[in-house]
Amino acid sequence: MDSRADPSDEVQGLRLVRAFLLLPPEKRAQVIAFVEDLVRAHTQPEDAREVSPDR
């Protein structure tokens, strides 16, 4: 079994990178901020996601 990515996945990734690089700098900054927000939302510890009072 080959551990390399599917060529169609590689092509899609390159298209995304090219589209990102063609954006004007202010739009790139917006994309980066959006992705950073997504990463923060998905990497929060379980305790921080669900705050409940002690019973």
Tab-separated table of C-alpha atoms in Angstrom:
chain	number	residue	atom	x	y	z
A	1	MET	CA	0.000	0.000	0.000
A	2	ASP	CA	1.354	3.393	-0.988
A	3	SER	CA	1.345	6.024	1.776
A	4	ARG	CA	1.268	8.958	-0.667
A	5	ALA	CA	-1.807	11.132	-0.950
A	6	ASP	CA	-4.310	10.583	-3.739
A	7	PRO	CA	-3.176	12.638	-6.769
A	8	SER	CA	-6.597	14.315	-6.942
A	9	ASP	CA	-6.133	15.448	-3.312
A	10	GLU	CA	-2.753	16.893	-4.215
A	11	VAL	CA	-4.232	18.744	-7.193
A	12	GLN	CA	-7.042	20.151	-5.042
A	13	GLY	CA	-4.507	21.267	-2.427
A	14	LEU	CA	-2.417	23.046	-5.045
A	15	ARG	CA	-5.522	24.784	-6.397
A	16	LEU	CA	-6.380	26.008	-2.902
A	17	VAL	CA	-2.846	27.302	-2.354
A	18	ARG	CA	-2.870	29.081	-5.715
A	19	ALA	CA	-6.263	30.660	-5.002
A	20	PHE	CA	-5.033	31.809	-1.589
A	21	LEU	CA	-1.890	33.355	-3.057
A	22	LEU	CA	-3.907	35.201	-5.691
A	23	LEU	CA	-5.959	36.965	-3.006
A	24	PRO	CA	-5.066	40.539	-2.116
A	25	PRO	CA	-3.158	40.857	1.193
A	26	GLU	CA	-6.173	42.061	3.205
A	27	LYS	CA	-8.257	39.069	2.074
A	28	ARG	CA	-5.389	36.690	2.913
A	29	ALA	CA	-5.300	38.182	6.409
A	30	GLN	CA	-9.040	37.509	6.753
A	31	VAL	CA	-8.602	33.890	5.660
A	32	ILE	CA	-5.748	33.384	8.125
A	33	ALA	CA	-7.777	34.897	10.980
A	34	PHE	CA	-10.756	32.682	10.096
A	35	VAL	CA	-8.624	29.524	10.075
A	36	GLU	CA	-6.951	30.481	13.363
A	37	ASP	CA	-10.405	30.939	14.936
A	38	LEU	CA	-11.451	27.489	13.683
A	39	VAL	CA	-8.313	25.891	15.086
A	40	ARG	CA	-8.818	27.571	18.458
A	41	ALA	CA	-12.440	26.419	18.565
A	42	HIS	CA	-11.473	22.816	17.842
A	43	THR	CA	-8.477	22.616	20.171
A	44	GLN	CA	-10.080	23.895	23.352
A	45	PRO	CA	-9.994	21.423	26.222
A	46	GLU	CA	-13.260	19.622	26.897
A	47	ASP	CA	-13.599	21.400	30.266
A	48	ALA	CA	-13.523	24.828	28.617
A	49	ARG	CA	-16.217	23.946	26.084
A	50	GLU	CA	-18.858	22.975	28.576
A	51	VAL	CA	-19.073	25.132	31.666
A	52	SER	CA	-21.573	23.961	34.240
A	53	PRO	CA	-22.095	24.981	37.856
A	54	ASP	CA	-21.177	22.513	40.576
A	55	ARG	CA	-24.197	20.643	41.866
